[in-house]
Every structure is written in C-alpha cells, then in structure tokens.
Tab-separated table of C-alpha atoms in Angstrom:
chain	number	residue	atom	x	y	z
A	72	GLY	CA	-11.701	12.028	-1.047
A	73	GLU	CA	-10.464	9.667	1.945
A	74	ASP	CA	-7.819	11.100	4.373
A	75	VAL	CA	-6.250	8.541	6.709
A	76	GLU	CA	-4.000	9.420	9.898
A	77	GLN	CA	-1.679	7.296	12.047
A	78	SER	CA	0.910	7.630	14.258
A	79	LEU	CA	4.092	7.043	13.180
A	80	PHE	CA	5.756	5.256	15.909
A	81	LEU	CA	4.804	2.743	18.339
A	82	SER	CA	7.496	0.758	20.696
A	83	VAL	CA	6.171	-2.276	22.653
A	84	ARG	CA	8.071	-4.758	25.027
A	85	GLU	CA	8.081	-8.434	23.533
A	86	GLY	CA	4.946	-10.861	25.035
A	87	ASP	CA	2.728	-7.323	25.192
A	88	SER	CA	-0.193	-6.127	23.333
A	89	SER	CA	0.442	-3.763	20.672
A	90	VAL	CA	-2.585	-1.392	19.433
A	91	ILE	CA	-2.087	0.576	16.516
A	92	ASN	CA	-4.812	3.260	15.995
A	93	CYS	CA	-6.213	4.823	12.828
A	94	THR	CA	-8.857	7.557	11.914
A	95	TYR	CA	-10.487	8.280	8.491
A	96	THR	CA	-12.504	10.946	7.313
A	97	ASP	CA	-14.992	9.577	4.532
A	98	SER	CA	-18.162	8.214	6.695
A	99	SER	CA	-18.971	6.391	3.319
A	100	SER	CA	-15.967	4.294	3.691
A	101	THR	CA	-16.552	0.658	2.810
A	102	TYR	CA	-13.540	-1.662	3.727
A	103	LEU	CA	-10.671	-0.675	5.537
A	104	TYR	CA	-7.290	-2.293	5.262
A	105	TRP	CA	-4.547	-3.184	7.314
A	106	TYR	CA	-1.266	-3.971	5.946
A	107	LYS	CA	2.070	-4.867	6.779
A	108	GLN	CA	5.498	-3.846	5.046
A	109	GLU	CA	8.611	-5.863	6.301
A	110	PRO	CA	12.367	-4.030	6.051
A	111	GLY	CA	13.054	-4.280	2.177
A	112	ALA	CA	9.911	-5.673	1.044
A	113	GLY	CA	6.515	-4.548	-0.106
A	114	LEU	CA	3.160	-4.502	1.385
A	115	GLN	CA	1.238	-7.498	2.257
A	116	LEU	CA	-2.501	-7.497	3.453
A	117	LEU	CA	-2.581	-8.560	7.314
A	118	THR	CA	-6.537	-7.960	7.554
A	119	TYR	CA	-9.647	-6.431	6.715
A	120	ILE	CA	-12.879	-5.195	7.926
A	121	PHE	CA	-16.381	-4.694	5.791
A	122	SER	CA	-17.642	-1.134	7.296
A	123	ASN	CA	-21.080	-3.073	8.691
A	124	MET	CA	-18.604	-4.676	11.273
A	125	ASP	CA	-17.613	-3.770	14.418
A	126	MET	CA	-14.896	-6.176	15.295
A	127	LYS	CA	-12.562	-8.870	12.961
A	128	GLN	CA	-10.538	-11.467	14.941
A	129	ASP	CA	-7.834	-13.439	13.127
A	130	GLN	CA	-5.554	-15.311	15.115
A	131	ARG	CA	-3.292	-13.042	17.398
A	132	LEU	CA	-4.920	-9.687	15.363
A	133	THR	CA	-8.177	-8.507	16.614
A	134	VAL	CA	-9.461	-5.329	14.332
A	135	LEU	CA	-12.090	-3.051	15.910
A	136	LEU	CA	-13.853	-0.462	14.078
A	137	ASN	CA	-15.818	2.594	15.830
A	138	LYS	CA	-17.872	3.909	12.889
A	139	LYS	CA	-19.046	7.038	14.893
A	140	ASP	CA	-15.885	8.224	15.387
A	141	LYS	CA	-14.349	6.926	11.998
A	142	HIS	CA	-11.663	5.334	14.064
A	143	LEU	CA	-10.056	1.847	13.691
A	144	SER	CA	-7.431	0.098	15.273
A	145	LEU	CA	-5.031	-3.314	15.147
A	146	ARG	CA	-4.590	-5.007	18.363
A	147	ILE	CA	-1.455	-7.620	17.792
A	148	ALA	CA	-1.649	-10.039	20.973
A	149	ASP	CA	1.620	-11.861	22.413
A	150	THR	CA	3.738	-9.342	20.455
A	151	GLN	CA	6.910	-10.852	18.947
A	152	THR	CA	10.188	-9.645	17.602
A	153	GLY	CA	8.893	-10.814	14.042
A	154	ASP	CA	6.122	-8.266	14.265
A	155	SER	CA	8.346	-5.167	13.939
A	156	ALA	CA	7.608	-3.701	11.001
A	157	ILE	CA	5.748	-0.758	9.358
A	158	TYR	CA	1.710	-1.171	9.393
A	159	PHE	CA	-0.241	1.064	6.780
A	160	CYS	CA	-4.314	1.564	7.228
A	161	ALA	CA	-6.192	1.820	4.296
A	162	GLY	CA	-9.563	3.178	3.427
A	163	GLN	CA	-11.649	2.590	0.631
A	164	SER	CA	-14.229	5.199	0.046
A	165	GLY	CA	-17.468	4.640	-1.213
A	166	GLY	CA	-17.058	6.577	-4.447
A	167	SER	CA	-13.929	4.663	-5.590
A	168	TYR	CA	-12.281	1.467	-5.362
A	169	ILE	CA	-8.867	2.667	-4.591
A	170	PRO	CA	-7.666	2.569	-1.020
A	171	THR	CA	-5.936	5.552	0.369
A	172	PHE	CA	-3.058	4.602	2.675
A	173	GLY	CA	-2.231	6.640	5.711
A	174	ARG	CA	1.750	7.431	6.363
A	175	GLY	CA	2.483	3.833	8.662
A	176	THR	CA	2.905	3.319	11.946
A	177	SER	CA	6.504	1.633	12.505
A	178	LEU	CA	6.080	-0.865	14.876
A	179	ILE	CA	9.386	-1.393	17.244
A	180	VAL	CA	9.468	-4.471	19.730
A	181	HIS	CA	11.990	-4.724	22.499
A	182	PRO	CA	13.165	-8.309	23.886
B	256	ASN	CA	3.327	-18.300	-8.789
B	257	ALA	CA	5.426	-15.038	-8.392
B	258	GLY	CA	2.869	-12.502	-7.828
B	259	VAL	CA	4.182	-8.706	-8.683
B	260	THR	CA	7.700	-8.838	-9.939
B	261	GLN	CA	9.438	-5.592	-10.486
B	262	THR	CA	12.805	-4.784	-12.166
B	263	PRO	CA	15.157	-3.471	-11.709
B	264	LYS	CA	15.233	-3.580	-7.656
B	265	PHE	CA	17.838	-0.362	-7.448
B	266	GLN	CA	18.643	1.972	-9.830
B	267	VAL	CA	21.222	5.038	-9.654
B	268	LEU	CA	20.461	7.941	-12.114
B	269	LYS	CA	21.765	11.197	-12.757
B	270	THR	CA	19.296	14.333	-13.101
B	271	GLY	CA	17.886	14.510	-16.924
B	272	GLN	CA	18.458	10.942	-17.627
B	273	SER	CA	15.408	8.625	-18.343
B	274	MET	CA	14.508	4.879	-17.484
B	275	THR	CA	11.315	2.748	-17.150
B	276	LEU	CA	10.614	0.506	-14.475
B	277	GLN	CA	8.857	-2.396	-15.221
B	278	CYS	CA	6.080	-4.621	-13.413
B	279	ALA	CA	4.418	-7.727	-14.193
B	280	GLN	CA	1.887	-9.996	-12.145
B	281	ASP	CA	0.633	-13.527	-13.067
B	282	MET	CA	-2.313	-13.412	-11.039
B	283	ASN	CA	-4.553	-12.458	-14.060
B	284	HIS	CA	-5.721	-9.169	-12.501
B	285	ASN	CA	-7.404	-6.523	-14.356
B	286	SER	CA	-6.311	-3.515	-12.147
B	287	MET	CA	-2.767	-2.337	-11.857
B	288	TYR	CA	-0.865	0.660	-9.721
B	289	TRP	CA	2.141	2.640	-9.089
B	290	TYR	CA	2.778	4.118	-5.871
B	291	ARG	CA	5.792	6.158	-4.286
B	292	GLN	CA	6.822	5.625	-0.707
B	293	ASP	CA	8.850	8.381	0.783
B	294	PRO	CA	9.729	8.532	4.627
B	295	GLY	CA	7.182	10.050	6.385
B	296	MET	CA	4.896	10.029	3.667
B	297	GLY	CA	3.104	6.851	2.976
B	298	LEU	CA	2.362	5.745	-0.240
B	299	ARG	CA	1.310	7.958	-2.753
B	300	LEU	CA	-0.571	7.059	-6.008
B	301	ILE	CA	1.441	7.969	-9.513
B	302	TYR	CA	-1.008	5.997	-11.792
B	303	TYR	CA	-3.096	3.732	-11.934
B	304	SER	CA	-4.969	1.147	-15.412
B	305	ALA	CA	-8.308	-0.309	-13.990
B	306	SER	CA	-7.882	-2.928	-17.210
B	307	GLU	CA	-6.078	-3.267	-20.094
B	308	GLY	CA	-6.079	-0.708	-22.753
B	309	THR	CA	-6.771	2.353	-19.397
B	310	THR	CA	-4.532	4.570	-17.304
B	311	ASP	CA	-5.779	7.352	-15.142
B	312	LYS	CA	-3.966	10.011	-12.776
B	313	GLY	CA	-3.307	9.529	-9.236
B	314	GLU	CA	-2.290	11.999	-6.678
B	315	VAL	CA	0.875	12.287	-7.852
B	316	PRO	CA	1.403	12.282	-11.631
B	317	ASN	CA	3.841	14.797	-12.886
B	318	GLY	CA	6.731	13.546	-14.113
B	319	TYR	CA	5.831	10.566	-14.858
B	320	ASN	CA	4.069	7.988	-17.857
B	321	VAL	CA	2.624	4.785	-17.807
B	322	SER	CA	2.129	2.212	-20.180
B	323	ARG	CA	-0.265	-0.758	-19.927
B	324	LEU	CA	1.539	-2.906	-22.414
B	325	ASN	CA	-0.709	-6.113	-22.084
B	326	LYS	CA	-2.690	-7.195	-19.116
B	327	ARG	CA	-0.132	-8.516	-17.468
B	328	GLU	CA	2.460	-5.879	-17.566
B	329	PHE	CA	2.381	-1.774	-16.488
B	330	SER	CA	5.322	0.257	-16.770
B	331	LEU	CA	6.570	3.246	-15.322
B	332	ARG	CA	8.695	5.817	-17.310
B	333	LEU	CA	10.660	8.817	-15.830
B	334	GLU	CA	11.430	10.932	-18.737
B	335	SER	CA	14.172	13.176	-17.510
B	336	ALA	CA	14.388	12.191	-13.697
B	337	ALA	CA	14.648	14.721	-10.798
B	338	PRO	CA	16.144	14.521	-7.358
B	339	SER	CA	12.890	15.149	-6.300
B	340	GLN	CA	12.031	11.762	-7.738
B	341	THR	CA	14.294	9.889	-5.578
B	342	SER	CA	11.975	7.339	-4.031
B	343	VAL	CA	10.898	3.725	-3.446
B	344	TYR	CA	8.333	2.429	-6.322
B	345	PHE	CA	5.720	-0.171	-5.844
B	346	CYS	CA	3.568	-1.649	-8.425
B	347	ALA	CA	0.498	-3.164	-7.353
B	348	SER	CA	-1.935	-5.315	-8.895
B	349	SER	CA	-5.748	-6.409	-7.650
B	350	GLU	CA	-8.974	-7.872	-9.044
B	351	ILE	CA	-12.066	-6.411	-7.238
B	352	ARG	CA	-14.566	-8.675	-6.176
B	353	ARG	CA	-17.775	-7.702	-4.376
B	354	GLY	CA	-16.584	-4.076	-3.803
B	355	GLU	CA	-13.377	-5.259	-2.024
B	356	ASN	CA	-10.101	-4.354	-3.301
B	357	ILE	CA	-7.098	-6.249	-1.944
B	358	GLN	CA	-3.733	-5.419	-3.770
B	359	TYR	CA	-0.822	-7.727	-4.142
B	360	PHE	CA	2.498	-5.336	-4.002
B	361	GLY	CA	6.344	-5.995	-5.774
B	362	ALA	CA	9.358	-5.822	-3.707
B	363	GLY	CA	10.198	-2.381	-5.031
B	364	THR	CA	12.465	-0.520	-6.818
B	365	ARG	CA	14.576	1.645	-4.974
B	366	LEU	CA	15.711	4.753	-6.943
B	367	SER	CA	18.268	7.244	-6.693
B	368	VAL	CA	18.544	10.529	-8.580
B	369	LEU	CA	21.488	12.740	-8.242
C-alpha cells in the first residue's frame, strides 16, 4: 500500500513563499491531494494533481510533482497569517480508491 | 447545504462506557469514511462504506463498529471505550468520479476517555 511522509513543522515570515514537501512510495499513484486543516476544523481540499501532470497552478498555490523521485510539493506564494494551518498530503494508490494521508505539516506564519 | 455534519462535537466518557458518533451528509455521496486523528499520527482510517449496505475495515478498526444506516448516515460505535480511544474523530464522504476521490470532511468529534 501507499506510505506518505511529510515534515511536521514549517515556519515562515508573512509575505515569503512557503514550500511544503511530501514523498510517497507507490509509483502507481494516480491522484495526489493537498488538504488544509484550520484549528478546530475538519480537512478541506486545497488542490490536487493527476499523475500525468508535472505542475498545477491555482492562484497563490503551485503543486509540483516529480514522479521519478515520488516527490510532491505545495508552494504558497505571498504567505499570509491566515495560511497558518496543518497541511496534509494524500496519495491515492492505483490499486485503491481511498487516499493515504501523511502526518500533516504545521505551517506557522510570523507577522 | 450543510455538507457533512457530525454530532456530538465534544464528549467525555469513562472507561468501559459506550457511545455512538453520528455522521450525516447531504451531498448524495455513495462513499463515507471514519478517521481518527492523533497528534503526530495524521489521519488513520477506521472503517469505510463504499455504498449503502456495505462496510469495510480500514487501518485501525479494533474497538469500533459501524453502521451505514442509509445513504446519508454512517455511525461509529465504541462498545467499551478505552483511554487509547481518546482522539479526534472525523467523518468524510465522497463521490468517486473518473477515478478521483475528493473527500469532504465534517468538523470532528473530540472524544476524551478517562
């Protein structure tokens, strides 16, 4: 099955770019997702990428996928204090429709 | 459109007590899920239901039972609560389209077992 790893913490200054990294193990992964969890709330989908794409851009968000290295990243441009949250990477293995979640990266944005 | 609604939001139990966590979705989704979230552990799948009338075990099913009451509702039951079941529980639902599985989550139930 899929295994997804992320670093646990990231601290940035307001206005800088944030890059959250994720690695996965299953080379047959089809979809890779980024979810955001604000304090006291459930997860909400931010963006996702299909495995035949290298990059996807959506306003301040850029997702990069390196299939060879099984590495996924989420870049947030012009990071704001409202971006402080936990970000989860999830990989959907080719053999299952249920994504496997990483442990989540806590993003702290300093004014 | 409420999305996914979970009740209760908070609960404190004593060891050995039982309780049922309720979840309902109004998006007409076929698939529903129960996860638990523990610090540093991320989300772990307890049980899921691919469609009304079916349920399957996830990664950490021990100590839990589920019921898919109808298409809208999916409940999680703790028959005899243990301190190790102290956690935040999330229900989610989804409709799988062209292989993509975007899940919609409730706000969570925060459970403490003393």
